[in-house]
Coordinates of C-alpha atoms and ligand atoms in Angstrom, one line a residue:
M1 CA 114.2 119.9 133.3
S2 CA 112.9 123.4 133.6
E3 CA 115.2 126.4 133.5
E4 CA 114.5 127.1 137.2
S5 CA 115.5 123.8 138.6
E6 CA 118.7 123.9 136.6
K7 CA 119.8 127.0 138.4
S8 CA 121.7 126.2 141.6
A9 CA 119.4 126.5 144.6
H10 CA 119.9 129.5 146.9
F11 CA 120.5 129.0 150.7
I12 CA 116.8 129.2 151.6
D13 CA 115.8 126.8 148.9
Q14 CA 118.5 124.5 150.3
I15 CA 117.2 124.7 153.8
I16 CA 113.7 123.9 152.7
A17 CA 114.9 121.0 150.5
D18 CA 116.8 119.6 153.5
D19 CA 113.8 120.0 155.8
L20 CA 111.6 118.3 153.4
S21 CA 113.9 115.4 152.8
S22 CA 114.6 114.9 156.5
G23 CA 110.8 114.6 157.1
K24 CA 110.6 117.7 159.3
L25 CA 107.7 119.2 157.4
A26 CA 104.8 116.8 158.1
D27 CA 102.3 119.0 156.2
G28 CA 104.7 120.3 153.6
L29 CA 106.0 123.8 153.0
Q30 CA 104.0 126.8 154.2
T31 CA 105.2 130.3 153.5
R32 CA 103.5 133.7 153.6
F33 CA 103.9 137.2 152.1
P34 CA 103.1 139.7 154.9
P35 CA 102.7 143.2 153.6
E36 CA 101.5 146.0 155.8
P37 CA 98.7 147.7 153.9
N38 CA 100.3 151.2 154.3
G39 CA 101.2 151.8 150.7
Y40 CA 101.5 150.3 147.3
L41 CA 103.8 147.4 146.6
H42 CA 107.2 148.0 145.0
L43 CA 109.9 146.0 143.3
G44 CA 111.4 145.0 146.6
H45 CA 108.1 143.4 147.5
A46 CA 108.1 141.6 144.2
K47 CA 111.4 139.9 145.2
S48 CA 109.7 138.7 148.4
I49 CA 106.6 137.7 146.5
C50 CA 108.6 135.7 144.0
L51 CA 110.6 134.1 146.8
N52 CA 107.6 133.1 149.0
F53 CA 105.2 132.1 146.3
G54 CA 107.9 130.7 144.1
L55 CA 109.2 128.3 146.7
A56 CA 105.6 127.2 147.5
E57 CA 105.1 126.5 143.8
K58 CA 108.4 124.7 143.5
Y59 CA 107.8 122.4 146.5
K60 CA 104.1 122.0 146.1
G61 CA 103.5 123.9 149.3
R62 CA 101.2 126.8 150.1
C63 CA 101.8 130.5 150.4
N64 CA 99.4 132.8 152.3
L65 CA 98.9 136.5 151.7
R66 CA 98.7 138.0 155.1
F67 CA 98.0 141.7 155.8
D68 CA 100.1 142.7 158.7
D69 CA 97.6 145.3 159.8
T70 CA 98.5 146.5 163.3
N71 CA 98.8 150.3 162.6
P72 CA 95.3 151.5 161.8
D73 CA 96.6 155.1 161.4
K74 CA 98.5 154.4 158.2
E75 CA 96.5 151.6 156.6
S76 CA 93.6 151.5 154.2
V77 CA 91.3 149.4 152.1
E78 CA 92.7 151.2 149.0
Y79 CA 96.1 149.7 149.8
I80 CA 94.7 146.3 150.4
E81 CA 93.0 146.2 147.1
A82 CA 96.1 147.4 145.3
I83 CA 98.2 144.8 146.9
K84 CA 95.8 142.0 145.9
R85 CA 95.8 143.3 142.3
D86 CA 99.6 143.5 142.1
I87 CA 100.1 139.9 143.4
R88 CA 97.5 138.6 140.9
W89 CA 99.3 140.5 138.1
L90 CA 102.6 138.9 139.0
G91 CA 100.8 135.6 138.4
F92 CA 100.5 134.3 141.9
L93 CA 97.5 133.0 143.7
P94 CA 97.5 133.0 147.5
N95 CA 96.5 129.8 149.3
R96 CA 94.6 132.0 151.8
E97 CA 94.1 135.7 152.3
C98 CA 94.5 136.5 156.0
F99 CA 94.6 139.5 158.2
A100 CA 96.7 139.7 161.4
S101 CA 93.8 141.7 162.8
D102 CA 91.7 138.5 162.6
Y103 CA 93.9 137.1 165.3
F104 CA 93.5 140.1 167.7
E105 CA 91.3 138.1 170.1
Q106 CA 93.8 135.2 170.1
L107 CA 96.7 137.6 170.6
Y108 CA 94.9 139.2 173.5
S109 CA 94.5 135.9 175.3
W110 CA 98.1 135.0 174.7
A111 CA 99.0 138.4 176.3
L112 CA 96.9 137.4 179.3
E113 CA 98.7 134.1 179.4
L114 CA 102.0 135.8 179.6
I115 CA 100.7 138.2 182.3
D116 CA 99.4 135.3 184.4
A117 CA 102.8 133.5 184.1
G118 CA 104.6 136.7 185.3
K119 CA 106.1 137.2 181.9
A120 CA 104.4 140.5 181.0
Y121 CA 103.5 143.6 182.8
V122 CA 101.6 146.9 182.4
C123 CA 104.0 149.8 182.4
D124 CA 103.2 153.5 183.1
L125 CA 106.4 155.0 181.6
N126 CA 105.9 157.3 178.6
A127 CA 107.7 156.7 175.4
E128 CA 110.5 159.1 176.3
A129 CA 111.1 157.6 179.7
M130 CA 111.0 154.1 178.2
R131 CA 113.8 155.0 175.9
A132 CA 115.8 156.4 178.7
Y133 CA 115.4 153.3 180.8
R134 CA 116.2 151.0 178.0
G135 CA 120.0 151.7 178.1
T136 CA 122.3 151.5 175.0
L137 CA 124.4 148.9 173.2
T138 CA 127.1 149.5 175.8
E139 CA 125.0 150.1 178.9
P140 CA 122.4 147.8 180.4
G141 CA 118.9 149.2 180.9
K142 CA 117.1 150.0 184.2
P143 CA 114.0 148.2 185.4
S144 CA 110.8 150.2 185.1
P145 CA 109.2 151.0 188.5
C146 CA 106.2 149.0 187.3
R147 CA 108.2 145.8 186.6
D148 CA 107.3 144.0 189.8
R149 CA 103.5 144.5 189.6
S150 CA 101.7 141.2 190.5
P151 CA 100.2 139.1 187.8
E152 CA 96.7 139.9 189.4
E153 CA 97.3 143.6 189.2
N154 CA 98.7 143.4 185.7
R155 CA 95.7 141.4 184.5
A156 CA 93.3 143.9 186.0
L157 CA 95.1 146.8 184.4
F158 CA 95.4 145.2 181.0
E159 CA 91.7 144.4 181.0
K160 CA 91.1 148.1 181.8
M161 CA 93.3 149.0 178.9
R162 CA 91.2 147.0 176.6
A163 CA 88.0 148.4 178.1
G164 CA 89.1 151.9 177.3
E165 CA 89.6 153.2 180.8
F166 CA 93.0 154.8 180.0
A167 CA 94.0 157.6 177.6
D168 CA 96.0 156.9 174.5
G169 CA 99.7 156.4 175.5
E170 CA 98.9 156.3 179.2
K171 CA 100.0 152.7 179.6
I172 CA 101.5 149.9 177.6
L173 CA 101.9 146.2 178.0
R174 CA 105.5 144.9 178.0
A175 CA 107.1 141.5 178.0
K176 CA 109.3 140.8 181.1
I177 CA 112.5 139.4 179.7
D178 CA 115.9 141.0 180.6
M179 CA 116.7 144.7 181.0
A180 CA 120.4 143.8 180.6
H181 CA 120.1 141.7 177.5
P182 CA 122.8 142.5 174.9
N183 CA 120.0 142.6 172.3
L184 CA 118.0 145.7 172.9
N185 CA 114.9 144.1 171.5
M186 CA 114.9 141.7 174.5
R187 CA 114.8 144.5 177.0
D188 CA 111.2 144.3 178.0
P189 CA 109.8 145.1 174.5
A190 CA 106.3 146.6 174.1
L191 CA 103.5 144.2 173.3
Y192 CA 100.4 146.5 173.3
R193 CA 99.8 150.2 173.1
I194 CA 96.6 152.2 173.6
R195 CA 95.4 153.8 170.4
R196 CA 91.9 155.0 169.6
A197 CA 91.8 154.8 165.9
H198 CA 89.3 153.3 163.4
H199 CA 90.7 150.2 161.9
H200 CA 89.9 149.3 158.3
H201 CA 89.2 145.7 159.2
T202 CA 88.2 145.6 162.8
G203 CA 86.4 148.9 162.9
D204 CA 86.1 150.3 166.5
A205 CA 86.3 147.0 168.2
W206 CA 89.7 147.7 169.7
C207 CA 91.4 150.6 171.4
I208 CA 94.6 148.6 172.1
Y209 CA 96.7 147.3 169.3
P210 CA 99.5 144.7 169.4
T211 CA 103.0 145.7 168.2
Y212 CA 104.6 144.2 165.1
D213 CA 106.8 141.9 167.2
F214 CA 103.9 140.6 169.2
T215 CA 101.9 140.0 166.1
H216 CA 104.1 138.7 163.4
G217 CA 105.5 135.5 164.8
Q218 CA 102.3 134.4 166.4
S219 CA 100.4 135.0 163.2
D220 CA 103.0 132.9 161.4
S221 CA 102.5 130.2 164.1
L222 CA 98.7 130.3 163.8
E223 CA 99.0 129.8 160.0
H224 CA 101.5 127.0 160.6
V225 CA 104.1 128.9 158.5
T226 CA 107.1 126.6 158.4
H227 CA 109.6 129.1 156.9
S228 CA 109.0 132.8 157.7
L229 CA 111.2 134.7 155.2
C230 CA 112.0 138.3 156.0
T231 CA 114.6 140.9 155.2
L232 CA 117.9 141.3 157.2
E233 CA 116.8 144.1 159.4
F234 CA 114.7 141.6 161.3
E235 CA 117.7 139.4 162.2
D236 CA 117.9 141.2 165.6
H237 CA 114.2 140.5 166.2
R238 CA 114.6 136.7 165.8
P239 CA 115.4 136.0 169.5
L240 CA 112.2 137.7 170.4
Y241 CA 110.3 135.9 167.6
N242 CA 111.5 132.6 169.2
W243 CA 110.9 133.8 172.7
F244 CA 107.2 134.2 172.2
I245 CA 107.0 130.8 170.5
E246 CA 108.8 129.1 173.4
Q247 CA 106.9 130.9 176.1
L248 CA 103.5 130.2 174.5
G249 CA 104.4 126.7 173.4
I250 CA 102.9 127.3 169.9
F251 CA 103.7 126.0 166.4
P252 CA 107.4 126.6 165.9
S253 CA 107.7 128.8 162.7
R254 CA 111.2 129.5 161.7
Q255 CA 112.4 132.9 160.7
I256 CA 115.0 133.2 158.0
E257 CA 116.4 136.5 156.8
F258 CA 117.6 137.5 153.3
A259 CA 119.0 140.6 151.8
R260 CA 116.5 143.2 150.6
L261 CA 116.4 144.4 147.0
N262 CA 117.9 147.8 146.3
L263 CA 117.9 149.2 142.8
T264 CA 120.0 152.0 141.4
Y265 CA 118.4 155.4 140.5
T266 CA 115.3 154.8 142.6
V267 CA 114.1 154.5 146.1
M268 CA 112.4 151.5 147.6
S269 CA 110.6 152.4 150.8
K270 CA 106.9 153.0 151.1
R271 CA 107.6 156.0 153.3
R272 CA 109.6 157.7 150.6
L273 CA 107.3 156.7 147.8
L274 CA 104.4 158.1 149.7
E275 CA 106.4 161.3 150.1
L276 CA 106.9 161.5 146.3
V277 CA 103.1 161.0 145.8
E278 CA 102.0 163.4 148.5
A279 CA 104.4 166.2 147.5
G280 CA 103.3 165.8 143.8
H281 CA 106.7 164.9 142.5
V282 CA 105.0 162.1 140.6
N283 CA 101.5 161.7 139.4
G284 CA 100.3 159.1 141.9
W285 CA 101.4 155.7 143.0
D286 CA 101.0 154.3 139.5
D287 CA 103.1 157.0 137.8
P288 CA 105.1 155.0 135.2
R289 CA 108.4 156.4 136.7
M290 CA 107.6 154.8 140.1
P291 CA 109.2 151.5 141.2
T292 CA 105.8 150.4 142.4
I293 CA 104.2 147.3 140.8
S294 CA 101.4 149.5 139.6
G295 CA 103.8 152.0 138.1
I296 CA 105.9 149.5 136.2
R297 CA 102.8 147.8 135.0
R298 CA 101.5 151.0 133.5
R299 CA 105.0 151.6 132.1
G300 CA 104.8 148.3 130.2
Y301 CA 107.0 146.1 132.2
T302 CA 105.7 142.5 132.2
P303 CA 105.2 140.0 135.0
R304 CA 107.4 137.6 133.2
A305 CA 110.2 140.1 133.1
V306 CA 109.9 140.9 136.8
R307 CA 109.9 137.2 137.7
D308 CA 112.9 136.5 135.4
F309 CA 114.7 139.4 137.0
C310 CA 114.1 138.1 140.5
E311 CA 115.3 134.7 139.4
T312 CA 118.5 136.2 138.0
I313 CA 119.4 138.2 141.1
G314 CA 118.8 135.3 143.4
V315 CA 118.7 135.4 147.2
T316 CA 121.6 136.1 149.5
K317 CA 122.5 137.2 153.0
F318 CA 124.4 140.3 151.8
N319 CA 122.9 143.7 151.2
S320 CA 123.8 145.2 147.9
T321 CA 122.4 147.5 145.2
T322 CA 121.4 145.9 141.9
D323 CA 121.9 147.9 138.6
I324 CA 118.5 148.8 137.3
A325 CA 119.9 148.0 133.8
L326 CA 119.5 144.4 134.7
L327 CA 115.8 144.8 135.2
E328 CA 115.6 146.7 131.9
H329 CA 117.4 143.9 130.2
A330 CA 114.8 141.4 131.4
V331 CA 112.1 143.7 130.2
R332 CA 113.6 143.9 126.7
N333 CA 114.1 140.2 126.6
D334 CA 110.4 139.5 127.3
L335 CA 109.0 142.2 125.1
N336 CA 111.2 141.1 122.2
R337 CA 109.4 137.8 122.4
V338 CA 105.9 139.1 122.7
A339 CA 105.6 142.7 121.4
Q340 CA 104.4 143.2 117.9
R341 CA 106.5 145.6 115.7
R342 CA 105.1 148.9 114.4
M343 CA 106.6 152.0 112.9
A344 CA 106.5 155.5 114.4
V345 CA 108.5 158.6 113.4
F346 CA 109.4 161.0 116.1
E347 CA 111.0 163.8 114.1
P348 CA 109.4 163.7 110.7
L349 CA 111.1 164.7 107.5
K350 CA 108.9 164.6 104.4
V351 CA 110.0 162.4 101.5
V352 CA 108.3 162.7 98.1
L353 CA 108.8 159.8 95.7
T354 CA 108.9 161.7 92.4
N355 CA 108.3 158.7 90.2
Y356 CA 105.6 157.1 92.3
P357 CA 102.1 157.4 90.9
E358 CA 100.0 160.2 92.5
D359 CA 96.8 158.3 93.3
Q360 CA 98.1 154.8 93.8
E361 CA 96.3 153.0 96.7
A362 CA 99.0 150.4 97.4
T363 CA 100.0 148.6 100.6
V364 CA 103.1 146.7 101.7
E365 CA 103.1 143.7 103.9
A366 CA 104.9 143.9 107.3
I367 CA 105.7 141.0 109.6
N368 CA 104.2 141.7 113.0
N369 CA 106.8 139.8 115.1
P370 CA 109.8 138.0 113.6
E371 CA 110.1 136.1 117.0
D372 CA 106.5 134.8 116.7
P373 CA 105.2 133.5 113.4
Q374 CA 101.7 133.3 115.0
A375 CA 101.6 137.0 115.2
G376 CA 101.0 137.2 111.4
V377 CA 101.4 140.1 109.1
R378 CA 99.7 143.5 108.5
A379 CA 99.3 145.8 105.5
I380 CA 100.7 149.3 105.7
P381 CA 99.5 151.9 103.1
F382 CA 102.4 153.0 100.9
T383 CA 102.0 156.4 99.3
K384 CA 103.9 159.0 97.2
E385 CA 104.6 161.1 100.3
L386 CA 106.1 159.6 103.4
F387 CA 107.8 160.7 106.6
I388 CA 111.2 159.4 107.7
E389 CA 113.2 160.3 110.8
R390 CA 115.1 163.5 110.4
S391 CA 118.2 161.8 111.9
D392 CA 118.1 159.2 109.1
F393 CA 119.2 161.8 106.6
M394 CA 122.5 163.7 106.4
E395 CA 123.3 166.3 103.9
D396 CA 127.1 165.9 104.3
A397 CA 127.2 162.3 105.3
P398 CA 130.5 160.5 106.1
K399 CA 131.2 157.3 104.2
K400 CA 130.0 155.1 107.0
F401 CA 126.6 156.7 107.2
F402 CA 124.4 153.9 105.8
R403 CA 121.2 155.8 105.8
L404 CA 119.9 158.5 103.4
A405 CA 122.1 161.2 101.9
P406 CA 122.1 163.1 98.6
G407 CA 122.7 160.7 95.7
R408 CA 122.7 157.7 98.1
E409 CA 120.2 154.8 98.5
V410 CA 118.5 153.3 101.5
R411 CA 115.8 150.7 101.9
L412 CA 112.5 151.6 103.4
R413 CA 111.5 148.9 105.9
Y414 CA 109.1 146.3 104.3
A415 CA 109.1 148.4 101.0
Y416 CA 111.4 149.8 98.3
V417 CA 114.9 151.1 97.9
I418 CA 114.9 154.9 97.4
R419 CA 117.5 157.4 96.3
C420 CA 117.7 161.0 97.4
D421 CA 117.9 163.3 94.3
E422 CA 117.1 166.7 95.7
V423 CA 117.0 168.5 99.1
I424 CA 114.4 171.2 99.5
K425 CA 115.0 173.9 102.1
D426 CA 112.9 176.8 103.4
A427 CA 114.0 180.4 103.5
A428 CA 115.8 179.9 106.8
G429 CA 117.9 177.1 105.2
E430 CA 116.0 174.3 107.1
I431 CA 115.5 171.1 105.2
V432 CA 111.8 170.6 104.7
E433 CA 111.6 167.9 102.0
L434 CA 113.6 165.3 100.2
R435 CA 112.7 164.4 96.6
C436 CA 113.6 160.8 96.0
H437 CA 113.5 158.2 93.3
C438 CA 111.8 154.9 94.2
D439 CA 113.2 151.8 92.6
M440 CA 110.0 149.9 91.8
D441 CA 111.8 146.6 91.2
T442 CA 113.0 146.3 94.8
L443 CA 109.9 145.3 96.8
G444 CA 111.1 142.2 98.6
A445 CA 114.0 141.9 96.2
P446 CA 117.6 143.2 96.3
P447 CA 118.5 146.0 93.9
E448 CA 120.3 144.8 90.8
G449 CA 124.0 145.2 90.6
R450 CA 124.5 147.2 93.8
K451 CA 124.4 146.8 97.6
V452 CA 122.1 148.8 99.8
K453 CA 123.1 148.4 103.4
G454 CA 120.8 150.7 105.4
V455 CA 117.2 150.1 106.3
I456 CA 115.1 152.9 107.8
H457 CA 111.6 153.1 109.2
W458 CA 108.9 155.4 107.7
V459 CA 105.2 156.1 107.8
P460 CA 102.8 157.2 105.0
A461 CA 102.4 161.0 105.2
D462 CA 98.6 161.4 104.8
K463 CA 97.4 158.2 106.4
S464 CA 99.4 158.5 109.7
K465 CA 98.4 160.6 112.7
S466 CA 100.3 162.2 115.4
A467 CA 100.1 160.6 118.9
E468 CA 101.3 161.7 122.3
V469 CA 104.3 159.8 123.5
R470 CA 105.7 160.0 127.0
L471 CA 109.4 159.4 127.3
F472 CA 110.5 158.4 130.8
D473 CA 114.0 158.5 132.2
R474 CA 115.4 157.6 135.5
L475 CA 113.5 159.1 138.4
F476 CA 116.7 160.2 140.1
T477 CA 120.0 161.5 138.9
V478 CA 122.1 159.7 141.4
E479 CA 122.7 156.0 141.7
R480 CA 121.7 155.8 145.4
P481 CA 119.2 158.5 146.2
G482 CA 119.1 159.4 149.9
R483 CA 122.5 158.0 150.7
D484 CA 123.9 161.4 151.5
K485 CA 121.9 162.2 154.6
A486 CA 122.7 165.9 154.3
V487 CA 120.7 166.2 151.1
P488 CA 116.9 165.6 151.0
F489 CA 116.4 162.8 148.6
T490 CA 113.8 164.8 146.7
E491 CA 116.6 167.2 145.6
E492 CA 118.1 164.3 143.7
L493 CA 115.1 163.9 141.5
N494 CA 115.8 164.0 137.8
P495 CA 114.0 167.1 136.5
E496 CA 113.9 165.5 133.0
S497 CA 112.4 162.2 134.0
L498 CA 109.3 162.9 131.9
K499 CA 109.4 164.3 128.4
I500 CA 106.2 164.5 126.4
V501 CA 106.6 164.4 122.6
Q502 CA 104.5 163.7 119.5
A503 CA 105.2 161.0 117.0
M504 CA 103.7 160.2 113.6
V505 CA 102.4 156.6 114.0
E506 CA 101.4 154.2 111.3
P507 CA 97.6 153.9 110.9
S508 CA 97.2 150.5 112.7
L509 CA 98.6 152.0 115.9
L510 CA 95.6 154.4 116.2
Q511 CA 93.5 151.4 117.1
A512 CA 96.0 150.2 119.7
E513 CA 94.1 148.8 122.7
A514 CA 95.0 150.3 126.0
G515 CA 97.6 148.1 127.8
R516 CA 99.0 146.6 124.6
S517 CA 102.8 146.7 124.1
F518 CA 104.7 147.3 120.8
Q519 CA 108.2 147.6 119.6
F520 CA 108.5 150.8 117.6
E521 CA 111.1 149.6 115.2
R522 CA 114.6 150.9 115.8
V523 CA 113.4 153.0 118.7
G524 CA 112.1 151.0 121.7
Y525 CA 109.2 149.4 123.4
F526 CA 106.0 151.3 124.1
I527 CA 102.7 150.6 125.7
A528 CA 99.3 152.2 125.0
D529 CA 98.6 153.9 128.4
T530 CA 95.8 152.4 130.3
R531 CA 94.7 155.6 132.0
D532 CA 94.9 158.3 129.3
S533 CA 94.4 156.6 126.0
E534 CA 91.0 157.3 124.2
P535 CA 89.5 155.0 121.5
G536 CA 91.2 156.0 118.3
A537 CA 93.7 158.3 120.1
P538 CA 96.2 156.2 122.1
V539 CA 98.8 157.8 124.3
F540 CA 102.0 155.8 124.4
N541 CA 104.4 155.3 127.3
R542 CA 108.0 154.4 126.5
T543 CA 108.7 151.2 128.5
V544 CA 112.4 151.1 127.6
P545 CA 114.5 152.1 124.7
L546 CA 115.9 149.4 122.4
R547 CA 119.4 150.0 123.7
D548 CA 120.6 151.3 127.0
S549 CA 121.7 154.8 126.2
W550 CA 122.3 155.7 129.8
G551 CA 125.6 154.0 130.1
K552 CA 126.9 155.9 127.1
Q553 CA 125.6 159.3 128.3
K554 CA 127.4 158.9 131.6
G555 CA 130.6 157.5 130.2
Ligands
ATP1 P1 109.0 149.5 153.3 O1 110.2 149.7 154.0 O2 109.1 149.8 151.8 O3 107.8 150.0 153.9 P2 108.4 147.1 154.5 O4 109.4 146.0 154.8 O5 108.0 147.9 155.7 O6 108.9 147.9 153.3 P3 106.2 145.4 154.4 O7 104.8 145.6 153.9 O8 106.3 145.2 155.9 O9 107.1 146.5 153.9 O10 106.8 144.1 153.7 C1 106.2 143.0 153.3 C2 107.3 142.0 153.0 O11 108.1 142.4 151.9 C3 108.2 141.8 154.2 O12 108.4 140.4 154.3 C4 109.5 142.5 153.8 O13 110.6 141.9 154.4 C5 109.5 142.4 152.2 N1 110.2 143.5 151.6 C6 110.0 144.8 151.8 N2 110.9 145.5 151.1 C7 111.7 144.6 150.5 C8 112.8 144.7 149.6 N3 113.3 145.9 149.2 N4 113.4 143.6 149.2 C9 112.9 142.4 149.5 N5 111.9 142.2 150.3 C10 111.2 143.3 150.8
MG2 MG1 106.9 147.8 157.3

């Protein structure tokens, strides 16, 4: 049994399993992922993708990718391409790629059908008047003066709307349902609006565009979507979703709502993410600090980690906010399995091995990944002069400090045990060099007659090079940015979310291929940036530190 099927099924999984076993789904399960191409996908979308594609995989059904493209003003081909790329990266393959705009002609004839049946009318009220007529949760709405137009007149007017005989906003088509309905979405909702805008997919073919409500359910129905999964905000739209299906007598797709994903220390709405991009708070949609799929990909998160994370959080009916540490945990888990180990020193302190031969061209052998024997070994030059991390030495070290200190010993990872004999300082009293003794009998062997507890990382001084490393931190300083409506969410940005530093990296890292992930031993996981790395001069992004230091900082 796979890990997945051992986990108890969530409520949607249960509904589908029941529908399948009761023979309700003659053609099997059909789901869809329906993004509007008005921005890049974020981790919230990843939850929906994993759910829709994941269920289709599990039950040998099909999942379509459908672009819900009814707002030409905000949509673009750039977003469409990015969305396709992101879904592929997550490891899912759509059964079909569809565009709601491909159904415009069909939707138009359905609108005529409703008009002819006296269930839709053309209305002259402007947006403001429509709102005023709509009533409130406690008061019923008022009928529009246009509500009793005859089907013939409505048909003629609607045809003229399509033919471009009215100005933008001059008329709309509305469903004729119930102006006193307790659910405001049922009070004669808008079906079509006039908008002269170039559409990325249909060009200038249309000057009227269907609304989300009139498009979504019918598109599901056309694709024979059996289970239409959406987030809880759409619960109030479900009666309308069903109303269209009943009136038109079309394939009965079923809408089921689940809780959206919210993550601490970030925002998850395309509108806000777009604002961050446009105002220059981040460097584009794929800035590694962004919760976009393209951002986390560049940051070094893996598809497997995202899918494991989505599996862990599950699917419920209750909105909540998930600790981002849970996602980082999944990232560490996966990278621990797959990332090769390397050494890099961030704050170098020179070590001279006084007894080590001057011109010796020696190497030591390092294991690339203890979790994966297939990853093999590599040779690291070992020389008389090395760099270690400044923080791995202490002049007045407490007893429990198991790293380097005057007169004490430590093991250099993959190499020898050394002892610090002398501390060299400059005129200002700053430590500039440690002179150490190298115990030549300790390569791959314990020192005789004594215990050496500490192991520290190092790089050979002359054969290493400095590389740019980008250290990312939480994008916001508060757990739930934007929650306090009195404060613009951009004021809650973390001014220290990006720190650029240099590190001395072992020679093999200079050849790091862009997009490859590594564990820098004792420090964290890093990826060679796909945008800014040059051959022989990689730039590294810190994906995640080895340990979660955030909790400690806060506590
Ligand atoms: P945003 O508010 O970020 O623009 P959206 O819901 O408008 O999101 P769509 O492109 O319409 O974005 O969403 C495509 C699908 O992804 C929808 O089915 C939607 O319910 C789902 N989705 C969007 N955000 C989340 C989220 N945070 N968690 C889970 N599913 C989400
Ligand atoms: Mg939307």
